[in-house]
Tab-separated table of C-alpha atoms in Angstrom:
chain	number	residue	atom	x	y	z
A	1	MET	CA	110.755	136.275	86.185
A	2	LYS	CA	107.285	134.809	86.588
A	3	PHE	CA	108.227	131.963	84.267
A	4	GLN	CA	111.301	131.193	86.401
A	5	ILE	CA	109.213	131.115	89.581
A	6	VAL	CA	106.595	128.841	88.024
A	7	SER	CA	109.321	126.543	86.661
A	8	LEU	CA	110.940	126.327	90.098
A	9	LEU	CA	107.645	125.504	91.800
A	10	ALA	CA	106.886	122.860	89.176
A	11	ALA	CA	110.313	121.299	89.674
A	12	LEU	CA	109.847	121.185	93.450
A	13	LEU	CA	106.403	119.650	93.092
A	14	LEU	CA	107.692	117.016	90.701
A	15	ALA	CA	110.587	116.165	93.003
A	16	SER	CA	108.206	115.680	95.934
A	17	CYS	CA	106.231	113.111	93.920
A	18	LEU	CA	109.230	111.049	92.807
A	19	PRO	CA	110.230	107.764	94.488
A	20	PRO	CA	113.401	107.855	96.638
A	21	LYS	CA	116.477	106.170	95.125
A	22	ASP	CA	120.222	105.855	95.683
A	23	HIS	CA	123.258	104.016	94.253
A	24	HIS	CA	122.011	100.643	95.550
A	25	SER	CA	118.409	101.079	94.468
A	26	GLY	CA	116.367	98.091	93.408
A	27	LEU	CA	114.225	97.963	90.266
A	28	VAL	CA	110.540	97.428	91.097
A	29	ASN	CA	107.865	96.316	88.631
A	30	LEU	CA	104.184	96.492	89.565
A	31	TYR	CA	100.706	96.723	88.068
A	32	ILE	CA	97.643	97.948	89.994
A	33	ALA	CA	94.319	98.489	88.243
A	34	HIS	CA	90.561	98.726	88.659
A	35	GLN	CA	88.834	97.089	85.688
A	36	GLY	CA	91.770	98.025	83.482
A	37	GLN	CA	91.898	101.619	84.703
A	38	SER	CA	94.809	103.115	86.600
A	39	VAL	CA	94.626	103.597	90.353
A	40	ARG	CA	96.417	106.569	91.879
A	41	THR	CA	98.489	105.250	94.768
A	42	TYR	CA	100.548	107.055	97.410
A	43	TRP	CA	103.463	105.256	99.083
A	44	ARG	CA	105.917	105.774	101.921
A	45	LYS	CA	109.018	104.056	103.199
A	46	VAL	CA	108.945	103.189	106.903
A	47	ASP	CA	111.664	102.071	109.328
A	48	ARG	CA	110.047	99.137	111.119
A	49	GLU	CA	112.936	98.756	113.558
A	50	VAL	CA	112.324	102.284	114.848
A	51	VAL	CA	108.601	101.517	115.226
A	52	ALA	CA	109.337	98.263	117.078
A	53	LYS	CA	111.727	99.997	119.515
A	54	HIS	CA	109.181	102.731	120.126
A	55	ASN	CA	106.455	100.191	120.894
A	56	GLU	CA	108.755	98.586	123.453
A	57	ALA	CA	109.509	102.003	124.968
A	58	LEU	CA	105.763	102.706	125.251
A	59	LYS	CA	105.373	99.711	127.544
A	60	LYS	CA	107.717	101.387	130.034
A	61	ASN	CA	106.682	104.968	129.343
A	62	PRO	CA	103.255	105.561	127.718
A	63	LYS	CA	104.299	109.147	126.962
A	64	ALA	CA	107.417	108.193	125.004
A	65	LYS	CA	107.684	110.077	121.724
A	66	ILE	CA	109.009	108.874	118.406
A	67	LYS	CA	110.754	110.608	115.552
A	68	ASP	CA	108.637	110.127	112.439
A	69	PRO	CA	109.956	106.845	110.928
A	70	ARG	CA	108.234	107.483	107.591
A	71	GLY	CA	109.907	108.709	104.437
A	72	PRO	CA	108.478	111.275	101.991
A	73	LEU	CA	105.198	110.538	100.249
A	74	PHE	CA	105.437	109.653	96.561
A	75	MET	CA	102.831	108.829	93.959
A	76	LEU	CA	102.390	106.093	91.379
A	77	GLY	CA	99.651	105.129	88.961
A	78	SER	CA	98.511	108.310	87.180
A	79	GLU	CA	99.602	111.681	85.858
A	80	ARG	CA	101.368	113.799	88.491
A	81	PHE	CA	99.903	117.004	87.140
A	82	MET	CA	96.270	117.659	86.297
A	83	LEU	CA	95.831	118.964	82.764
A	84	LEU	CA	92.407	120.008	81.553
A	85	TRP	CA	92.830	118.062	78.331
A	86	LYS	CA	94.356	114.954	79.896
A	87	ASN	CA	92.763	112.176	81.946
A	88	ARG	CA	94.726	111.576	85.139
A	89	TYR	CA	93.138	108.134	85.538
A	90	ALA	CA	93.958	106.629	82.144
A	91	LEU	CA	94.285	102.942	81.308
A	92	ALA	CA	96.554	101.095	83.710
A	93	LYS	CA	99.931	99.844	82.547
A	94	PRO	CA	102.863	98.033	84.165
A	95	GLN	CA	105.236	100.427	85.897
A	96	SER	CA	108.969	100.114	86.484
A	97	PHE	CA	110.865	102.399	88.838
A	98	LYS	CA	113.901	102.408	91.106
A	99	LEU	CA	113.632	102.586	94.892
A	100	GLU	CA	116.275	102.706	97.571
A	101	PRO	CA	116.354	99.599	99.809
A	102	GLY	CA	113.680	99.453	102.482
A	103	PHE	CA	110.104	98.589	103.408
A	104	TYR	CA	107.356	100.430	101.499
A	105	TYR	CA	103.644	100.570	102.281
A	106	LEU	CA	100.577	101.883	100.499
A	107	ASP	CA	99.547	105.042	102.331
A	108	SER	CA	96.348	105.848	100.425
A	109	PHE	CA	94.757	105.594	97.001
A	110	SER	CA	92.038	106.953	94.741
A	111	VAL	CA	90.225	105.781	91.615
A	112	GLU	CA	87.791	107.358	89.169
A	113	THR	CA	84.386	105.702	88.667
A	114	GLN	CA	81.014	106.657	87.190
A	115	LYS	CA	80.187	108.041	90.635
A	116	GLY	CA	83.220	110.313	90.543
A	117	ILE	CA	86.633	110.010	92.160
A	118	LEU	CA	86.619	107.730	95.210
A	119	GLN	CA	89.331	108.139	97.842
A	120	SER	CA	90.483	105.855	100.621
A	121	ALA	CA	91.172	108.848	102.875
A	122	PRO	CA	89.679	112.180	101.735
A	123	GLY	CA	91.759	115.271	102.422
A	124	TYR	CA	95.324	116.335	101.823
A	125	SER	CA	97.725	113.504	100.957
A	126	TYR	CA	100.168	114.275	103.766
A	127	THR	CA	97.442	113.744	106.410
A	128	LYS	CA	96.733	110.173	105.306
A	129	ASN	CA	98.228	107.117	106.923
A	130	GLY	CA	98.128	103.510	105.739
A	131	TYR	CA	100.325	102.090	108.489
A	132	ASP	CA	99.287	100.468	111.765
A	133	PHE	CA	102.055	101.664	114.087
A	134	LYS	CA	100.612	99.856	117.119
A	135	ASN	CA	100.991	96.471	115.430
A	136	ASN	CA	103.881	97.534	113.148
A	137	ARG	CA	102.228	96.407	109.938
A	138	PRO	CA	100.520	97.998	106.896
A	139	PHE	CA	96.776	98.445	106.561
A	140	PHE	CA	96.609	97.824	102.798
A	141	LEU	CA	99.707	96.562	100.964
A	142	ALA	CA	103.479	96.638	101.348
A	143	PHE	CA	106.630	95.269	99.752
A	144	GLU	CA	110.351	95.166	100.533
A	145	VAL	CA	113.241	96.249	98.329
A	146	LYS	CA	116.707	94.706	98.726
A	147	PRO	CA	119.924	96.456	97.560
A	148	ASP	CA	120.609	96.127	93.811
A	149	SER	CA	117.611	93.852	93.350
A	150	LYS	CA	115.062	93.469	90.569
A	151	ILE	CA	111.603	92.494	91.755
A	152	ILE	CA	108.404	91.763	89.875
A	153	LEU	CA	105.340	91.956	92.099
A	154	PRO	CA	102.107	90.074	91.320
A	155	SER	CA	99.486	92.147	89.493
A	156	VAL	CA	96.801	93.693	91.697
A	157	GLU	CA	93.116	94.321	91.017
A	158	LEU	CA	91.283	96.894	93.143
A	159	SER	CA	87.775	95.531	93.628
A	160	LEU	CA	85.024	97.986	94.589
A	161	ILE	CA	81.971	96.472	96.270
A	162	LYS	CA	78.920	98.672	96.696
A	163	THR	CA	77.297	98.589	100.142
A	164	PRO	CA	74.545	100.626	101.844
A	165	ARG	CA	77.283	102.764	103.446
A	166	GLY	CA	79.369	103.379	100.358
A	167	PHE	CA	82.004	101.171	98.755
A	168	LEU	CA	84.398	98.533	99.984
A	169	GLY	CA	87.826	98.752	98.379
A	170	VAL	CA	89.715	95.452	98.433
A	171	PHE	CA	93.061	94.660	96.778
A	172	LEU	CA	93.059	91.204	95.166
A	173	PHE	CA	96.227	89.407	94.060
A	174	ASP	CA	97.864	85.988	93.834
A	175	ASN	CA	101.300	85.821	95.440
A	176	ASN	CA	101.970	82.644	93.428
A	177	GLU	CA	101.383	84.394	90.100
A	178	LYS	CA	103.561	83.069	87.288
A	179	GLY	CA	106.311	85.512	86.339
A	180	ALA	CA	106.413	87.250	89.717
A	181	ASN	CA	109.554	86.852	91.829
A	182	ALA	CA	108.407	88.779	94.908
A	183	LYS	CA	105.359	88.734	97.177
A	184	TRP	CA	103.030	91.406	98.468
A	185	ILE	CA	102.806	91.822	102.221
A	186	GLU	CA	99.082	92.015	102.859
A	187	GLY	CA	97.828	94.547	105.388
A	188	SER	CA	95.482	93.911	108.292
A	189	LEU	CA	92.661	96.082	106.925
A	190	ASN	CA	92.762	94.457	103.488
A	191	LEU	CA	92.535	91.026	105.114
A	192	LYS	CA	89.589	92.162	107.217
A	193	LEU	CA	87.766	93.675	104.253
A	194	LYS	CA	87.869	90.414	102.325
A	195	ASN	CA	85.491	88.964	104.908
A	196	ALA	CA	83.731	92.175	105.996
A	197	SER	CA	79.995	92.307	106.506
A	198	PHE	CA	77.921	95.317	105.475
A	199	LYS	CA	77.770	96.569	109.065
A	200	ASP	CA	81.574	96.638	109.175
A	201	ALA	CA	81.901	98.255	105.752
A	202	TRP	CA	84.775	100.657	105.339
A	203	GLY	CA	83.697	103.267	102.841
A	204	LEU	CA	85.531	105.014	100.066
A	205	GLU	CA	84.364	108.607	100.087
A	206	PRO	CA	84.006	110.988	97.127
């Protein structure tokens, strides 16, 4: 009986980490690394039309509420389960997976360094948010999936820059990379961090 309960819980946990897909899913190929090491990334699908309509409604009624336009959180880039004998942050490798059509943004991420595991937003995964609802755009990275498509996104390098207040985490990529047939949508925070001064440093916390 205990084994059945554990198996059920494991199955539910695994399902919650899997990307959403349907009959018209697109095949997505991506590679995100930090000095060759995998980066654990959490993603969500968001309905931008719902966000845009809500922003318009707020102009007329500042107290207008919105139904959460975000889809379930799912993870890419490392082992989904922590095993004592296995490194969750192993060497990075290209990943291929199917996603239902829509707009996907990077919600949060973490990476292991000599200083330990650094996180973009410490705490439980479901409390993190990588989307700027006010301006209807991502903070970090995003991409769009069309029905029955096959996209290859440019490779991404997570650069960590040490500052007096911690670390700056910046995603570097070339949207004109040879072999890629899709482009990253760069977020407002990532753009800002590329030119950030130490006093404006956004820190990754252990």
